[in-house]
Amino acid sequence: MLAKAEPRCEGRLAIKHHPDKNRDDPHAEERFKEIAIAYQTLSDPALRRKYNEFGPKESAPEGGFVDPEEIFSTIFGGERFVPIIGHISLAKEMKAALQEEGEEEERVVQRDAKGKEILSPEEKARREEKARKIAAEKAAARAERVKKLVENLVHKLSIFTESATSPNDTQVSESFRTICKLEAEELKKESYGVDLLHAVGFVYAQKAKHYLASSQTFLGMGGWLHNVQGKYHVISETVSTVRAAMELKSVFEQIQAAEMAGNLSPEEKQRLEEQAAEKGLRTLFKGAKLEIESVLRETCDRVLEDPDIPREKAQLRAVALQILGEAYLSVRKEEDERREESEMALAAEEKYNLITRRLQEVLGGDLIKAVLAEGRTPKCYWAHIGYFVPLTKIADFLRAGVEVTILLAGSARARRSQDRILQEGPPRRLHLARHPHLAPPLRRGVVPTSLTKEYNLDNYRLCAIVTEHDAKKAGAEVVKQVESPLLSGLLYPGLQALDEQYLDCDFQFGGVDQRKIFTFAELYLPRLGYKKRAHLMNPMVPGLSGGKMSSSDPNSKIDFLDAPEVVRSKIKKAFCEEGNVEENGVLSFVEAVLMPISQLRIERQKGLTGADADEGAAATGDQTPFVLEGAPEGTVFSIFRKEDFGGSLHYSSFEQLKEDYKEKKLHPKDLKTAVADAIVRLLTPIRQAFEQDEEWQKVEKLAYPDPNAKPEKTKKKKARTSLISSMRLCLD
């Protein structure tokens, strides 16, 4: 039966029977012969059926099985690889083994009670002599093969060694590397071309590094390390070959068991046959690869350790060999390239969706897509530090691998008082951000910059082409509008536009109130000869009182440092009319802040943080999503409600919550309670950190002075003016 051949196939694939490790073993040549027979038999259903019914002799096709040498020369590289790897000896050994198999079938064999073959002294002597002859022929064939490969390799490396003036000759190195890559691109088109190139390239590069490290490091310690790596590779490949043989054996056993049970459908039979053929070919290649790498290691040693060349020439050969090996290793299969391109396109699409989700408007989205398609890291500029709404988007940006730069202009108070921006001095820009008073997710390193000469010159150029009308229009939403505005307010939109160029960003991010400044930048930067950037805008959250959120109305907004009782009081007073979903600040806070943060936490729990693997590592306090225990899968926000009133509500989207509120299935009191609880959970760790940081408290006091506080009285010192200083004042 076919299955009886499998255990022997597995044993002959083990490294102890490999000819490169057992050149004097007369039985090593028989390895893989069953695989060759099985592969061809399983590829032809008629042959496999004849094999199981009549045995191997009767199952042979007309004219015998395909010549193993033809199989190897056709499947593994073809003639174009012969100058690089030679003729694979495994094919000849399999051919001889198949011939011997036919002779054994015709010879009468005597066995003892244990089934062991009984050999006469003459037969034993004949076999030993034959084994010695075969071993001698194999050794001679290998020596001749290595000799020819050495000649071919030296000739190929001479393109570099005869032109380079030193191992560090950059021009010759790049030229030779280009030649090697062109050759590799042609060779990869052959059958198993990429796999063979990787096998050859690994040996070339590993041997070259070993030689260079041995000759350039103290006591050759670097070479010892590469030698260990090489031995590990051999062991790993051997184990991989044995594992492949075991997988093949498993498929054979499945076929046999299914046929004996008689319940194998034609479709299942074909699937198993194709699987066995595929695994058989894979096992054959792994065995051939072991042989090829063994021969090439000896070839490289001969090339690099040639006693007839000076040490300098040997070093040049090693450098060239490493370049050649790396070129071979760099090739990829066309299907791998297509898959990587597809994966890159998919990854780019996923990143774009992450960057743009939950935004109100995107201007120039194609510009961001182009950056992602190139595989480049997008750069974002955030000109206005806000609160939770933009911070959730920063989390998305970081997950998408975006490099974010934010503007910190003196203080938040100065930032809102645009007429004071120039009095405060040049703005400081910082990369997200290890600033002591920013939230932990932003602590990535402060990078202060000053206004450069080029920046100022471009500002003058901008002033020469921007009209007063356009400057006022651009800053209408963010610059204080007065009857007689200061010049600083007119300059501000231009400065923010120039930031895009001098921070080399790909897109600028801000609230939708920044839209006019963004369109200003899109209009005027190209007029200065600079590229247009994309612009992303998050929605503006209505105030809790029902109108626009304003810093002048404390009850319309939630501050980072609000105490729990203050939060609950503000939410309790908030406009939240039953069934009214328009201008509802509480609902808007759920949509813009609470649900996005809850979603981020759920994704973090699942490890879906993309490029920001450290997300949440420095976070303090309760980091669980706003979901009650026992909520259905997919819930993003839960609202506790007593069973008397229908039990708790669970929502997977804001649309569901909004619809329930509109239909009056969700009462304002229940909504307010859930929102207040969630906000308190958010703010508690921030407030606790603030209470423990005296420096932060001082900064907060300076940035947001108490308007009701009485100014401290200071004693006025009597001015004293010396005669000299008076004279200086007069002279000035």
XYZ file of C-alpha atoms in Angstrom:
732
model
C 0.000 0.000 0.000
C 1.058 3.574 -0.595
C 1.038 4.340 3.119
C 3.798 1.791 3.826
C 6.257 4.017 2.028
C 5.728 6.999 4.327
C 7.734 6.056 7.439
C 10.807 5.349 5.317
C 10.314 8.686 3.519
C 10.281 10.546 6.807
C 13.405 8.769 8.099
C 15.444 9.506 4.989
C 14.626 13.209 5.283
C 16.186 13.450 8.731
C 19.523 15.159 8.906
C 21.323 12.019 10.047
C 20.732 10.605 6.553
C 21.588 13.785 4.640
C 24.547 13.166 2.259
C 26.300 16.376 3.274
C 26.460 15.109 6.843
C 26.954 11.412 6.041
C 29.087 11.155 2.935
C 30.168 7.615 3.849
C 26.663 6.380 4.549
C 25.608 3.977 1.757
C 21.924 4.459 2.579
C 21.891 8.257 2.512
C 21.409 8.259 -1.260
C 17.965 6.662 -0.903
C 16.418 9.603 0.875
C 13.545 11.277 -0.945
C 13.097 8.438 -3.459
C 9.666 7.585 -2.033
C 8.782 11.262 -2.164
C 9.582 11.398 -5.873
C 7.463 8.310 -6.548
C 4.672 9.496 -4.286
C 4.664 12.957 -5.824
C 4.233 11.667 -9.368
C 1.776 8.968 -8.292
C -0.415 11.372 -6.336
C -0.384 13.822 -9.222
C -2.057 11.155 -11.401
C -5.234 9.604 -9.884
C -4.977 6.587 -12.202
C -1.419 5.829 -11.077
C -2.375 6.218 -7.435
C -5.283 3.797 -7.858
C -3.017 1.250 -9.582
C -0.447 1.699 -6.819
C -2.944 0.777 -4.096
C -4.357 -2.150 -6.082
C -1.240 -3.715 -7.601
C 1.746 -2.211 -5.787
C 4.561 0.092 -6.918
C 5.819 -2.073 -9.768
C 2.506 -2.166 -11.620
C 1.709 1.463 -10.832
C 4.629 2.810 -12.803
C 3.571 4.842 -15.851
C 4.486 3.805 -19.363
C 8.165 4.452 -19.872
C 8.723 4.553 -16.108
C 8.562 7.421 -13.681
C 9.817 10.845 -14.698
C 13.587 11.150 -14.458
C 14.324 12.912 -11.119
C 17.122 14.891 -12.784
C 14.581 16.260 -15.240
C 12.246 17.136 -12.360
C 14.937 19.041 -10.485
C 16.400 20.809 -13.511
C 12.933 21.880 -14.658
C 11.350 22.818 -11.336
C 14.270 24.211 -9.336
C 15.825 27.098 -11.219
C 16.443 25.660 -14.656
C 19.674 26.041 -16.588
C 20.162 29.695 -15.629
C 20.917 28.718 -12.035
C 23.472 26.028 -12.924
C 26.447 28.494 -12.956
C 25.404 29.598 -9.448
C 24.417 26.352 -7.698
C 25.566 23.627 -10.096
C 23.572 20.478 -10.794
C 21.678 19.296 -7.720
C 23.193 15.927 -6.758
C 20.028 14.923 -4.963
C 18.412 14.362 -8.368
C 21.098 11.877 -9.447
C 20.884 10.070 -6.119
C 17.121 9.760 -6.426
C 17.495 8.442 -9.977
C 19.984 5.804 -8.843
C 17.764 4.895 -5.905
C 14.776 4.415 -8.194
C 16.806 2.137 -10.448
C 17.942 0.119 -7.455
C 14.335 -0.087 -6.270
C 13.454 -1.819 -9.541
C 16.309 -4.276 -9.140
C 15.270 -5.053 -5.559
C 11.745 -5.872 -6.716
C 13.091 -8.604 -9.032
C 15.578 -10.090 -6.541
C 14.458 -12.836 -4.158
C 15.082 -11.720 -0.584
C 15.440 -14.054 2.386
C 14.448 -12.772 5.826
C 14.778 -14.052 9.370
C 12.002 -14.430 11.937
C 12.133 -10.705 12.721
C 11.798 -9.770 9.056
C 15.411 -8.648 8.729
C 17.054 -9.384 5.386
C 19.603 -12.226 5.450
C 22.749 -11.396 3.491
C 25.405 -13.844 2.379
C 29.067 -12.827 2.948
C 29.441 -12.319 -0.793
C 26.345 -10.101 -1.000
C 27.442 -8.117 2.028
C 30.894 -7.568 0.532
C 29.349 -6.589 -2.801
C 27.142 -3.991 -1.166
C 29.985 -2.529 0.886
C 32.153 -2.223 -2.222
C 29.292 -0.602 -4.076
C 28.744 1.846 -1.211
C 32.433 2.806 -1.182
C 32.382 3.326 -4.920
C 29.264 5.475 -4.704
C 30.765 7.557 -1.881
C 33.953 8.113 -3.885
C 31.979 9.133 -6.964
C 29.875 11.528 -4.896
C 32.947 13.111 -3.326
C 34.594 13.536 -6.723
C 31.422 14.981 -8.236
C 31.032 17.428 -5.352
C 34.673 18.510 -5.595
C 34.324 19.128 -9.328
C 31.072 21.001 -8.736
C 32.609 23.257 -6.088
C 35.658 23.903 -8.284
C 33.478 25.093 -11.140
C 31.304 27.238 -8.848
C 34.417 28.867 -7.370
C 35.587 29.824 -10.864
C 32.180 31.255 -11.742
C 31.874 33.216 -8.498
C 35.393 34.683 -8.695
C 34.682 35.787 -12.259
C 31.447 37.473 -11.187
C 33.053 39.213 -8.198
C 35.910 40.475 -10.375
C 33.576 43.145 -11.744
C 33.993 44.779 -8.337
C 37.435 43.591 -7.249
C 39.143 44.746 -10.455
C 37.566 48.212 -10.320
C 37.354 49.190 -6.640
C 40.258 51.132 -5.171
C 39.263 50.158 -1.623
C 36.504 48.281 0.227
C 34.810 51.664 0.775
C 34.708 52.692 -2.890
C 31.134 54.006 -2.912
C 30.838 54.646 -6.634
C 31.997 51.163 -7.662
C 29.900 49.581 -4.894
C 26.700 51.222 -6.111
C 27.473 50.331 -9.716
C 28.108 46.686 -8.805
C 24.982 46.599 -6.631
C 22.896 47.801 -9.581
C 24.348 45.071 -11.818
C 23.599 42.422 -9.177
C 20.023 43.611 -8.725
C 19.393 43.554 -12.463
C 20.658 39.977 -12.606
C 18.494 39.022 -9.629
C 15.379 40.510 -11.249
C 15.955 38.278 -14.283
C 16.744 35.142 -12.257
C 13.648 35.495 -10.101
C 11.500 34.766 -13.165
C 12.741 31.161 -13.194
C 10.865 28.386 -11.392
C 11.503 28.721 -7.654
C 13.725 31.649 -8.632
C 13.028 33.850 -5.627
C 13.398 30.968 -3.153
C 16.716 29.925 -4.687
C 17.991 33.517 -4.753
C 17.150 33.909 -1.076
C 18.958 30.659 -0.233
C 22.037 31.679 -2.244
C 21.919 35.270 -1.010
C 21.771 34.207 2.623
C 24.907 32.064 2.310
C 26.787 34.754 0.361
C 25.925 37.538 2.812
C 26.505 35.406 5.918
C 29.897 34.155 4.717
C 30.993 37.654 3.674
C 30.009 39.176 7.018
C 31.761 36.341 8.856
C 35.005 36.955 6.945
C 34.920 40.748 7.322
C 34.078 40.542 11.025
C 36.858 38.005 11.624
C 39.460 40.172 9.911
C 38.358 43.524 11.320
C 37.451 42.815 14.970
C 39.599 42.047 18.000
C 40.582 38.360 18.031
C 37.949 37.747 15.354
C 35.109 37.899 17.895
C 32.723 39.348 15.312
C 33.328 36.377 13.054
C 32.531 33.999 15.894
C 29.097 35.606 16.246
C 28.315 35.231 12.535
C 29.546 31.633 12.671
C 27.060 30.873 15.453
C 24.285 32.502 13.421
C 25.208 30.360 10.422
C 25.092 27.141 12.428
C 21.739 28.107 13.886
C 20.427 28.615 10.348
C 21.545 25.114 9.322
C 19.828 23.571 12.338
C 16.677 25.600 11.711
C 16.506 24.581 8.047
C 17.066 20.934 8.958
C 14.227 20.984 11.458
C 12.034 22.707 8.868
C 12.791 19.953 6.336
C 11.931 17.180 8.775
C 8.721 18.998 9.721
C 7.760 19.252 6.049
C 8.283 15.506 5.651
C 6.090 14.816 8.662
C 3.347 17.023 7.219
C 3.559 15.063 3.965
C 3.316 11.791 5.873
C 0.210 13.107 7.646
C -1.500 13.827 4.313
C -0.685 10.327 3.056
C -2.219 8.842 6.188
C -5.375 10.924 5.715
C -5.741 9.628 2.161
C -5.234 6.015 3.221
C -7.675 6.262 6.142
C -10.350 7.922 4.014
C -10.017 5.336 1.242
C -10.208 2.450 3.680
C -13.349 3.962 5.212
C -14.824 4.346 1.741
C -16.397 7.733 2.495
C -14.074 9.936 0.441
C -15.942 12.190 -1.993
C -14.345 12.977 -5.375
C -13.893 16.616 -4.342
C -12.241 15.704 -1.034
C -10.069 13.145 -2.800
C -8.858 15.744 -5.276
C -8.175 18.218 -2.486
C -6.043 15.719 -0.562
C -4.177 14.676 -3.691
C -3.362 18.283 -4.537
C -2.327 18.930 -0.947
C -0.030 15.890 -0.975
C 1.512 16.918 -4.285
C 2.115 20.441 -3.003
C 3.675 19.268 0.260
C 5.746 16.668 -1.585
C 7.208 19.330 -3.848
C 7.829 21.602 -0.873
C 9.681 18.813 0.925
C 11.781 18.091 -2.166
C 12.767 21.746 -2.389
C 13.729 21.938 1.265
C 15.980 18.910 0.840
C 17.535 20.426 -2.277
C 17.982 23.731 -0.438
C 19.975 22.032 2.324
C 22.302 20.572 -0.293
C 22.660 23.861 -2.189
C 23.525 25.835 0.941
C 26.088 23.220 1.988
C 27.821 23.365 -1.412
C 27.761 27.176 -1.462
C 29.270 27.442 2.010
C 32.232 25.403 0.810
C 32.392 27.487 -2.375
C 32.499 30.774 -0.445
C 35.187 29.451 1.889
C 37.357 28.588 -1.121
C 36.801 32.023 -2.667
C 37.586 33.990 0.492
C 40.353 31.789 1.881
C 42.297 31.515 -1.376
C 45.992 31.304 -0.350
C 47.122 32.662 -3.725
C 45.657 36.151 -3.264
C 46.687 38.950 -0.864
C 44.586 39.865 2.148
C 43.448 43.121 0.521
C 42.075 41.222 -2.482
C 40.241 38.813 -0.186
C 38.605 41.752 1.587
C 37.437 43.163 -1.735
C 35.965 39.769 -2.591
C 34.148 39.693 0.748
C 32.672 43.157 0.191
C 31.551 42.194 -3.316
C 30.124 38.899 -2.047
C 28.079 40.747 0.575
C 26.720 43.159 -2.040
C 25.792 40.236 -4.301
C 24.124 38.369 -1.440
C 22.117 41.393 -0.348
C 20.976 41.964 -3.940
C 19.745 38.367 -4.155
C 18.005 38.675 -0.791
C 16.237 41.873 -1.844
C 14.111 40.275 -4.575
C 10.491 39.437 -3.861
C 7.909 37.274 -5.533
C 5.481 39.135 -7.742
C 2.551 37.842 -5.724
C 4.283 39.058 -2.542
C 4.811 42.462 -4.114
C 1.169 42.621 -5.160
C 0.076 41.512 -1.702
C 2.296 44.112 -0.013
C 0.970 46.807 -2.328
C -2.565 45.680 -1.551
C -1.844 45.616 2.174
C -0.229 49.044 1.969
C -3.261 50.396 0.125
C -5.557 48.839 2.717
C -3.435 50.186 5.558
C -3.446 53.627 3.937
C -7.227 53.527 3.629
C -7.601 52.432 7.254
C -5.273 55.220 8.402
C -7.165 57.783 6.356
C -10.471 56.656 7.849
C -8.938 56.888 11.324
C -7.536 60.359 10.660
C -10.820 61.709 9.293
C -13.448 59.961 11.431
C -15.815 62.115 13.491
C -14.732 65.321 11.725
C -17.165 67.929 10.501
C -15.241 68.814 7.356
C -12.118 67.788 5.423
C -10.529 70.090 2.842
C -7.937 68.475 0.569
C -8.385 64.875 1.683
C -6.654 63.663 -1.489
C -3.440 65.326 -0.302
C -3.463 63.180 2.841
C -4.257 60.053 0.821
C -1.267 60.760 -1.420
C 1.060 61.005 1.584
C -0.257 57.728 2.998
C 0.045 56.011 -0.400
C 3.732 56.953 -0.470
C 4.182 55.232 2.878
C 5.327 58.529 4.381
C 4.510 59.693 7.915
C 1.887 62.481 7.732
C 2.665 65.658 9.675
C -0.083 67.597 11.415
C -0.085 71.145 12.812
C -2.567 71.974 15.567
C -2.669 75.733 16.135
C -5.209 75.919 18.945
C -5.037 73.834 22.108
C -8.572 72.849 22.982
C -10.225 70.410 25.310
C -11.574 66.888 25.026
C -13.028 67.210 21.519
C -9.730 67.820 19.686
C -7.796 65.606 22.100
C -9.785 62.566 20.992
C -8.754 63.353 17.422
C -5.118 63.612 18.485
C -5.454 60.049 19.782
C -6.697 59.021 16.325
C -3.791 60.839 14.670
C -1.225 59.125 16.870
C -2.793 55.731 16.165
C -2.476 56.441 12.456
C 1.206 57.247 12.922
C 0.797 60.987 12.360
C 3.507 63.313 13.675
C 1.643 66.102 15.476
C 2.978 69.578 16.282
C 0.925 71.956 18.426
C 1.207 75.663 19.140
C 1.527 76.888 22.712
C 1.276 80.670 22.627
C 2.357 81.957 26.022
C -0.817 80.932 27.824
C -4.391 80.062 27.012
C -5.448 83.537 28.123
C -2.985 85.155 25.741
C -4.110 82.774 23.008
C -7.660 83.999 23.265
C -6.544 87.631 23.438
C -5.229 87.839 19.895
C -4.395 91.518 20.205
C -1.671 90.560 22.706
C -0.003 87.789 20.721
C 2.895 89.888 19.473
C 3.370 91.450 22.903
C 3.851 87.949 24.298
C 6.770 87.329 21.937
C 7.145 84.597 19.318
C 4.912 81.569 19.852
C 6.417 78.327 21.081
C 5.707 75.203 19.095
C 5.966 71.815 20.703
C 5.743 68.267 19.517
C 3.233 66.182 21.443
C 4.465 66.712 24.240
C 6.271 66.090 27.507
C 5.121 69.424 28.838
C 4.546 69.346 32.616
C 1.027 70.745 32.433
C -0.336 68.815 29.477
C -2.311 65.605 29.770
C -0.096 62.461 29.897
C -0.928 61.318 26.332
C 0.628 64.547 25.022
C 3.973 64.289 26.812
C 6.335 63.624 23.923
C 8.921 66.447 24.057
C 8.834 70.240 23.846
C 10.531 71.837 20.847
C 10.602 75.652 21.134
C 11.252 77.574 17.917
C 11.785 81.223 17.185
C 10.811 83.325 14.200
C 13.532 83.041 11.572
C 14.732 85.607 9.093
C 13.068 83.692 6.268
C 9.803 83.518 8.222
C 9.800 87.304 8.735
C 10.648 87.979 5.098
C 7.771 85.756 3.989
C 5.508 87.636 6.392
C 6.494 90.900 4.679
C 5.833 89.310 1.265
C 2.424 88.173 2.505
C 1.574 91.638 3.813
C 2.330 93.014 0.348
C -0.352 90.885 -1.340
C -3.082 90.447 1.335
C -5.813 93.066 1.500
C -7.281 94.375 4.747
C -10.601 92.852 3.715
C -9.135 89.352 3.322
C -7.207 89.608 6.602
C -10.331 90.648 8.530
C -12.435 87.989 6.849
C -9.924 85.232 7.648
C -9.817 86.093 11.336
C -13.501 86.877 11.751
C -14.245 83.773 13.849
C -11.133 83.740 16.044
C -9.856 87.339 16.283
C -11.680 89.799 18.513
C -13.762 92.043 16.264
C -13.646 95.693 17.307
C -14.272 98.965 15.516
C -10.601 99.879 15.438
C -8.625 96.600 15.437
C -4.954 96.395 16.234
C -2.564 95.449 13.461
C -1.684 92.224 15.328
C -5.179 90.874 14.710
C -4.797 91.470 10.981
C -1.399 89.778 10.891
C -2.509 86.709 12.801
C -4.133 84.698 9.934
C -1.008 85.179 7.824
C 1.252 83.986 10.633
C -0.843 80.857 11.106
C -0.739 80.199 7.372
C 3.063 80.547 7.276
C 3.313 78.085 10.152
C 2.170 75.364 7.751
C 5.200 75.948 5.535
C 7.806 76.431 8.237
C 6.628 73.444 10.269
C 6.592 71.380 7.049
C 3.168 69.924 7.825
C 0.905 67.988 5.480
C -2.334 69.135 7.084
C -3.556 71.565 9.727
C -6.166 70.598 12.291
C -8.594 72.799 14.193
C -12.203 73.560 14.942
C -14.650 74.473 12.217
C -14.327 78.073 13.448
C -10.850 78.019 11.836
C -12.258 77.398 8.369
C -11.708 80.935 7.069
C -8.066 80.903 8.159
C -7.645 77.510 6.485
C -9.082 78.736 3.173
C -6.894 81.842 3.526
C -3.828 79.578 3.740
C -4.983 77.536 0.738
C -5.319 80.746 -1.278
C -2.161 82.617 -0.308
C 0.554 79.994 0.309
C 0.616 78.968 -3.387
C 1.006 82.663 -4.274
C 4.254 82.614 -2.303
C 5.359 79.530 -4.215
C 4.496 77.016 -1.482
C 2.325 73.925 -1.750
C -1.253 73.822 -0.553
C -1.992 71.770 2.566
C -5.042 69.804 3.640
C -7.243 71.050 6.487
C -9.253 69.012 8.977
C -11.980 70.480 11.176
C -13.730 69.040 14.196
C -17.266 70.196 15.088
C -17.890 72.938 17.632
C -19.807 71.686 20.661
C -22.771 73.851 21.741
C -22.653 75.288 25.226
C -24.497 73.586 28.064
C -26.850 76.548 28.259
C -28.069 75.941 24.726
C -26.109 78.580 22.805
C -22.464 78.903 21.844
C -19.938 77.708 24.397
C -18.220 80.776 25.811
C -15.448 81.301 28.325
C -17.317 84.347 29.596
C -20.194 82.083 30.688
C -18.805 79.508 33.170
C -22.067 77.531 33.148
C -21.867 76.955 29.385
C -18.722 74.831 29.600
C -16.907 72.217 31.653
C -13.366 73.082 32.761
C -10.640 70.483 33.264
C -10.332 71.393 36.934
C -14.023 71.537 37.852
C -14.765 69.678 41.088
C -17.390 66.867 41.026
C -20.013 69.022 42.724
C -19.404 71.817 40.206
C -19.744 69.389 37.296
C -23.005 67.967 38.622
C -24.350 71.456 39.253
C -23.541 72.622 35.706
C -25.069 69.521 34.124
C -28.159 69.845 36.309
C -28.683 73.443 35.135
C -27.886 72.618 31.488
C -30.521 73.088 28.806
C -31.829 69.588 28.052
C -35.509 69.821 27.160
C -37.246 66.453 26.851
C -37.452 65.312 23.233
C -35.477 68.334 21.973
C -32.321 67.258 20.134
C -31.495 70.694 18.672
C -28.956 72.930 20.426
C -28.847 70.367 23.231
C -25.441 70.797 24.856
C -25.715 67.638 26.962
C -26.463 65.456 23.942
C -23.687 67.153 21.980
C -21.220 66.453 24.787
C -22.097 62.759 24.597
C -21.592 62.749 20.826
C -18.394 64.799 20.676
C -16.620 63.761 23.891
C -17.967 60.833 25.890
C -18.731 58.338 23.126
C -15.442 58.934 21.248
C -13.431 58.521 24.464
C -15.377 55.406 25.399
C -14.756 54.001 21.902
C -11.035 54.761 22.201
C -10.885 52.889 25.505
C -12.728 49.887 24.087
C -10.319 49.762 21.141
C -7.365 50.103 23.504
C -8.596 47.129 25.541
C -8.616 45.118 22.306
C -5.108 46.277 21.403
C -6.354 48.313 18.440
C -4.050 51.284 18.950
C -2.278 51.130 15.595
C 1.069 52.909 15.532
C 0.652 54.263 19.074
C 1.565 51.074 20.932
C 2.184 53.036 24.156
C -1.280 54.596 24.241
C -2.582 54.697 27.790
C 0.712 53.560 29.322
C 1.024 56.750 31.398
C -2.698 57.188 32.014
C -3.960 57.412 35.582
C -7.365 56.866 37.107
C -10.240 54.794 35.803
C -9.611 53.994 32.132
C -12.617 51.748 31.521
C -15.206 52.744 28.889
C -18.510 54.300 29.905
C -20.259 50.955 29.718
C -22.122 49.200 32.528
C -21.212 45.668 33.533
C -23.249 43.089 31.640
C -23.895 45.392 28.688
C -24.342 43.713 25.272
C -21.327 43.310 22.991
C -20.736 46.458 20.959
C -22.046 48.864 23.597
C -20.180 52.188 23.673
C -22.261 54.142 26.204
C -24.595 52.942 28.948
C -27.183 54.844 30.974
C -28.176 53.410 34.327
C -31.895 53.263 34.957
C -33.821 51.477 37.681
C -35.757 48.365 36.743
C -38.973 50.169 37.727
C -38.386 52.506 34.796
C -37.418 49.835 32.263
C -33.847 49.043 33.279
C -30.545 50.382 31.979
C -30.079 51.494 28.384
C -27.103 50.521 26.212
C -26.085 52.223 22.980
C -23.628 51.209 20.273
C -24.009 54.493 18.374
C -24.992 58.081 19.062
C -27.756 57.841 16.457
C -29.543 55.239 18.608
C -29.262 57.408 21.714
C -30.406 60.510 19.854
C -33.430 58.692 18.431
C -34.442 57.380 21.877
C -34.177 60.882 23.316
C -36.193 62.328 20.451
C -38.893 59.675 20.963
C -38.815 60.433 24.724
C -37.729 56.893 25.573
C -34.762 58.427 27.395
C -35.557 60.938 30.154
C -33.387 64.083 30.570
C -32.703 63.266 34.236
C -31.302 59.816 33.403
C -29.189 61.282 30.604
C -27.835 64.083 32.807
C -26.952 61.675 35.618
C -25.001 59.392 33.252
C -23.217 62.329 31.611
C -22.259 63.914 34.945
C -20.904 60.588 36.248
C -18.821 60.086 33.101
C -17.390 63.620 33.211
C -16.451 63.237 36.876
C -14.612 60.015 36.006
C -12.762 61.865 33.253
C -11.743 64.864 35.327
C -10.879 63.202 38.650
C -7.309 62.084 37.732
C -6.599 65.486 36.121
C -7.793 67.400 39.166
C -5.841 65.115 41.519
C -2.646 65.672 39.521
C -3.257 69.430 39.628
C -3.719 69.427 43.401
C -0.366 67.671 43.833
C 1.590 69.985 41.517
C 2.401 73.423 42.964
C 4.041 74.640 39.764
C 0.941 73.797 37.758
C -1.171 75.704 40.290
C 1.043 78.791 39.906
C 0.804 78.652 36.114
C -2.970 78.237 36.315
C -3.242 81.251 38.589
C -1.174 83.394 36.226
C -3.095 82.245 33.148
C -6.540 82.528 34.716
C -6.416 85.182 37.459
C -9.450 85.462 39.688
C -11.358 88.529 38.440
C -12.770 89.087 41.932
C -9.401 88.914 43.684
C -8.140 92.168 45.159
C -4.745 93.275 43.850
C -1.886 92.933 46.287
C -0.692 96.212 47.751
C 2.971 96.991 47.169
C 4.977 99.818 48.652
C 6.087 102.372 46.126
C 9.795 103.095 46.194
C 10.909 106.681 45.881
C 12.666 107.191 42.596
C 16.293 108.290 42.802
C 17.997 109.701 39.779
C 21.697 110.363 39.861
C 23.321 113.224 38.064
C 24.989 110.820 35.654
C 21.744 109.047 34.786
C 20.013 112.400 34.321
C 22.731 113.485 31.965
C 22.390 110.192 30.050
C 18.636 110.726 29.717
C 19.243 114.177 28.382
C 21.838 112.936 25.933
C 19.546 110.164 24.749
